[in-house]
């Protein structure tokens, strides 16, 4: 009976191990690669702006849990910190592109997420009317720099009456609001996250040179390392 019990327990363990999802762990994992080192830029490119770009001022580190570093994963994570997909899936304006120095060249944003004012289903419709925070997502996954990190272009914008233009100091404010919302424990749809926040000063050039709308940035990039717990 004892031997039989051990055999059944072992069989149950093996069955569970085979069924349980295993997160892929990369031996060469890094937080991110500096876009400039690979010929890229810390500023994205905004269509019809005369060459201006928005800062890539938040990074979800490649050392985060793999389940966060997919588009579905970052959407669920974003909902845990007060952001969601666009109102009824409608996107106004042309996509912005970024070159993350990973060998993919200039690529369009993967998704744009907006502040949801506490309602993940319809709250972004309110943001479209009254303004608020939002961010664009770009994946660093090219052949020359596959960190898996997600680069975010975050900014606070004005209401629809002001054409959704960026608020004064809107790039720094948008970044800092995300850092504050993400820090510590958050959850959505049964997925729990633990986020550590690092502020890296002088990661990008400070000032207004090349920045869309001529709004100054302070050069700091916020790095979020997100673990599913």
PDB file of N, CA and C in Angstrom, residues 38-78:
ATOM      1  N   UNK A  38      22.456  51.458 -31.015  1.00  0.00           N
ATOM      2  CA  UNK A  38      22.162  50.671 -32.211  1.00  0.00           C
ATOM      3  C   UNK A  38      21.686  51.520 -33.372  1.00  0.00           C
ATOM      4  N   UNK A  39      21.903  52.825 -33.306  1.00  0.00           N
ATOM      5  CA  UNK A  39      21.482  53.700 -34.392  1.00  0.00           C
ATOM      6  C   UNK A  39      20.065  54.199 -34.281  1.00  0.00           C
ATOM      7  N   UNK A  40      19.430  53.998 -33.129  1.00  0.00           N
ATOM      8  CA  UNK A  40      18.058  54.449 -32.926  1.00  0.00           C
ATOM      9  C   UNK A  40      18.000  55.778 -32.200  1.00  0.00           C
ATOM     10  N   UNK A  41      16.885  56.043 -31.550  1.00  0.00           N
ATOM     11  CA  UNK A  41      16.678  57.334 -30.917  1.00  0.00           C
ATOM     12  C   UNK A  41      15.804  57.190 -29.684  1.00  0.00           C
ATOM     13  N   UNK A  42      16.009  58.116 -28.718  1.00  0.00           N
ATOM     14  CA  UNK A  42      15.142  58.183 -27.544  1.00  0.00           C
ATOM     15  C   UNK A  42      13.866  58.961 -27.832  1.00  0.00           C
ATOM     16  N   UNK A  43      13.748  59.491 -29.043  1.00  0.00           N
ATOM     17  CA  UNK A  43      12.532  60.176 -29.463  1.00  0.00           C
ATOM     18  C   UNK A  43      11.881  59.387 -30.587  1.00  0.00           C
ATOM     19  N   UNK A  44      10.565  59.251 -30.544  1.00  0.00           N
ATOM     20  CA  UNK A  44       9.894  58.623 -31.667  1.00  0.00           C
ATOM     21  C   UNK A  44       9.701  59.657 -32.773  1.00  0.00           C
ATOM     22  N   UNK A  45       8.943  59.332 -33.778  1.00  0.00           N
ATOM     23  CA  UNK A  45       8.693  60.249 -34.884  1.00  0.00           C
ATOM     24  C   UNK A  45       7.196  60.462 -35.022  1.00  0.00           C
ATOM     25  N   UNK A  46       6.779  61.729 -34.977  1.00  0.00           N
ATOM     26  CA  UNK A  46       5.368  62.084 -35.057  1.00  0.00           C
ATOM     27  C   UNK A  46       5.065  62.557 -36.470  1.00  0.00           C
ATOM     28  N   UNK A  47       4.119  61.924 -37.179  1.00  0.00           N
ATOM     29  CA  UNK A  47       3.798  62.348 -38.546  1.00  0.00           C
ATOM     30  C   UNK A  47       3.360  63.809 -38.605  1.00  0.00           C
ATOM     31  N   UNK A  48       3.772  64.478 -39.655  1.00  0.00           N
ATOM     32  CA  UNK A  48       3.348  65.862 -39.917  1.00  0.00           C
ATOM     33  C   UNK A  48       3.720  66.825 -38.795  1.00  0.00           C
ATOM     34  N   UNK A  49       4.830  66.536 -38.119  1.00  0.00           N
ATOM     35  CA  UNK A  49       5.254  67.415 -37.019  1.00  0.00           C
ATOM     36  C   UNK A  49       6.481  68.227 -37.386  1.00  0.00           C
ATOM     37  N   UNK A  50       6.936  68.077 -38.618  1.00  0.00           N
ATOM     38  CA  UNK A  50       8.144  68.787 -39.011  1.00  0.00           C
ATOM     39  C   UNK A  50       9.398  68.178 -38.437  1.00  0.00           C
ATOM     40  N   UNK A  51       9.347  66.897 -38.109  1.00  0.00           N
ATOM     41  CA  UNK A  51      10.542  66.210 -37.606  1.00  0.00           C
ATOM     42  C   UNK A  51      10.591  66.037 -36.110  1.00  0.00           C
ATOM     43  N   UNK A  52       9.564  66.490 -35.389  1.00  0.00           N
ATOM     44  CA  UNK A  52       9.565  66.354 -33.940  1.00  0.00           C
ATOM     45  C   UNK A  52       9.177  64.963 -33.479  1.00  0.00           C
ATOM     46  N   UNK A  53       9.549  64.631 -32.262  1.00  0.00           N
ATOM     47  CA  UNK A  53       9.219  63.323 -31.713  1.00  0.00           C
ATOM     48  C   UNK A  53       8.881  63.409 -30.241  1.00  0.00           C
ATOM     49  N   UNK A  54       8.273  62.349 -29.727  1.00  0.00           N
ATOM     50  CA  UNK A  54       7.931  62.259 -28.317  1.00  0.00           C
ATOM     51  C   UNK A  54       8.929  61.345 -27.610  1.00  0.00           C
ATOM     52  N   UNK A  55       9.282  61.652 -26.372  1.00  0.00           N
ATOM     53  CA  UNK A  55      10.298  60.867 -25.669  1.00  0.00           C
ATOM     54  C   UNK A  55       9.810  59.473 -25.287  1.00  0.00           C
ATOM     55  N   UNK A  56      10.700  58.511 -25.401  1.00  0.00           N
ATOM     56  CA  UNK A  56      10.444  57.154 -24.920  1.00  0.00           C
ATOM     57  C   UNK A  56      10.874  57.131 -23.458  1.00  0.00           C
ATOM     58  N   UNK A  57       9.998  57.605 -22.606  1.00  0.00           N
ATOM     59  CA  UNK A  57      10.392  57.969 -21.247  1.00  0.00           C
ATOM     60  C   UNK A  57      10.065  56.945 -20.166  1.00  0.00           C
ATOM     61  N   UNK A  58       9.450  55.823 -20.548  1.00  0.00           N
ATOM     62  CA  UNK A  58       9.190  54.720 -19.618  1.00  0.00           C
ATOM     63  C   UNK A  58       9.568  53.422 -20.317  1.00  0.00           C
ATOM     64  N   UNK A  59      10.223  52.527 -19.597  1.00  0.00           N
ATOM     65  CA  UNK A  59      10.577  51.210 -20.147  1.00  0.00           C
ATOM     66  C   UNK A  59      10.075  50.137 -19.196  1.00  0.00           C
ATOM     67  N   UNK A  60       9.342  49.166 -19.735  1.00  0.00           N
ATOM     68  CA  UNK A  60       9.055  47.945 -18.979  1.00  0.00           C
ATOM     69  C   UNK A  60      10.190  46.988 -19.283  1.00  0.00           C
ATOM     70  N   UNK A  61      10.999  46.731 -18.286  1.00  0.00           N
ATOM     71  CA  UNK A  61      12.274  46.032 -18.437  1.00  0.00           C
ATOM     72  C   UNK A  61      12.120  44.634 -19.016  1.00  0.00           C
ATOM     73  N   UNK A  62      13.106  44.241 -19.805  1.00  0.00           N
ATOM     74  CA  UNK A  62      13.169  42.874 -20.316  1.00  0.00           C
ATOM     75  C   UNK A  62      13.412  41.844 -19.234  1.00  0.00           C
ATOM     76  N   UNK A  63      13.712  42.290 -18.013  1.00  0.00           N
ATOM     77  CA  UNK A  63      13.859  41.387 -16.874  1.00  0.00           C
ATOM     78  C   UNK A  63      12.525  41.124 -16.175  1.00  0.00           C
ATOM     79  N   UNK A  64      11.461  41.711 -16.714  1.00  0.00           N
ATOM     80  CA  UNK A  64      10.127  41.479 -16.164  1.00  0.00           C
ATOM     81  C   UNK A  64       9.646  40.062 -16.487  1.00  0.00           C
ATOM     82  N   UNK A  65       8.577  39.635 -15.839  1.00  0.00           N
ATOM     83  CA  UNK A  65       7.984  38.332 -16.153  1.00  0.00           C
ATOM     84  C   UNK A  65       7.593  38.286 -17.625  1.00  0.00           C
ATOM     85  N   UNK A  66       7.906  37.187 -18.332  1.00  0.00           N
ATOM     86  CA  UNK A  66       7.591  37.109 -19.761  1.00  0.00           C
ATOM     87  C   UNK A  66       6.122  37.367 -20.079  1.00  0.00           C
ATOM     88  N   UNK A  67       5.230  37.014 -19.161  1.00  0.00           N
ATOM     89  CA  UNK A  67       3.810  37.212 -19.396  1.00  0.00           C
ATOM     90  C   UNK A  67       3.383  38.660 -19.461  1.00  0.00           C
ATOM     91  N   UNK A  68       4.259  39.572 -19.048  1.00  0.00           N
ATOM     92  CA  UNK A  68       3.963  41.001 -19.133  1.00  0.00           C
ATOM     93  C   UNK A  68       4.405  41.573 -20.480  1.00  0.00           C
ATOM     94  N   UNK A  69       5.396  40.932 -21.107  1.00  0.00           N
ATOM     95  CA  UNK A  69       6.088  41.516 -22.252  1.00  0.00           C
ATOM     96  C   UNK A  69       5.477  41.156 -23.602  1.00  0.00           C
ATOM     97  N   UNK A  70       4.199  40.812 -23.604  1.00  0.00           N
ATOM     98  CA  UNK A  70       3.451  40.608 -24.835  1.00  0.00           C
ATOM     99  C   UNK A  70       2.402  41.709 -24.924  1.00  0.00           C
ATOM    100  N   UNK A  71       1.759  41.833 -26.067  1.00  0.00           N
ATOM    101  CA  UNK A  71       0.744  42.879 -26.178  1.00  0.00           C
ATOM    102  C   UNK A  71      -0.432  42.588 -25.252  1.00  0.00           C
ATOM    103  N   UNK A  72      -0.938  41.353 -25.260  1.00  0.00           N
ATOM    104  CA  UNK A  72      -2.020  41.014 -24.328  1.00  0.00           C
ATOM    105  C   UNK A  72      -1.568  41.210 -22.882  1.00  0.00           C
ATOM    106  N   UNK A  73      -0.317  40.844 -22.627  1.00  0.00           N
ATOM    107  CA  UNK A  73       0.203  40.967 -21.266  1.00  0.00           C
ATOM    108  C   UNK A  73       0.298  42.401 -20.803  1.00  0.00           C
ATOM    109  N   UNK A  74       0.783  43.289 -21.673  1.00  0.00           N
ATOM    110  CA  UNK A  74       0.925  44.683 -21.258  1.00  0.00           C
ATOM    111  C   UNK A  74      -0.435  45.364 -21.152  1.00  0.00           C
ATOM    112  N   UNK A  75      -1.413  44.922 -21.943  1.00  0.00           N
ATOM    113  CA  UNK A  75      -2.755  45.487 -21.815  1.00  0.00           C
ATOM    114  C   UNK A  75      -3.337  45.136 -20.447  1.00  0.00           C
ATOM    115  N   UNK A  76      -3.203  43.895 -20.031  1.00  0.00           N
ATOM    116  CA  UNK A  76      -3.740  43.517 -18.715  1.00  0.00           C
ATOM    117  C   UNK A  76      -3.002  44.260 -17.609  1.00  0.00           C
ATOM    118  N   UNK A  77      -1.673  44.363 -17.756  1.00  0.00           N
ATOM    119  CA  UNK A  77      -0.897  45.101 -16.757  1.00  0.00           C
ATOM    120  C   UNK A  77      -1.326  46.568 -16.725  1.00  0.00           C
ATOM    121  N   UNK A  78      -1.500  47.166 -17.903  1.00  0.00           N
ATOM    122  CA  UNK A  78      -1.913  48.563 -17.967  1.00  0.00           C
ATOM    123  C   UNK A  78      -3.242  48.765 -17.248  1.00  0.00           C
TER     124      UNK A  78
END
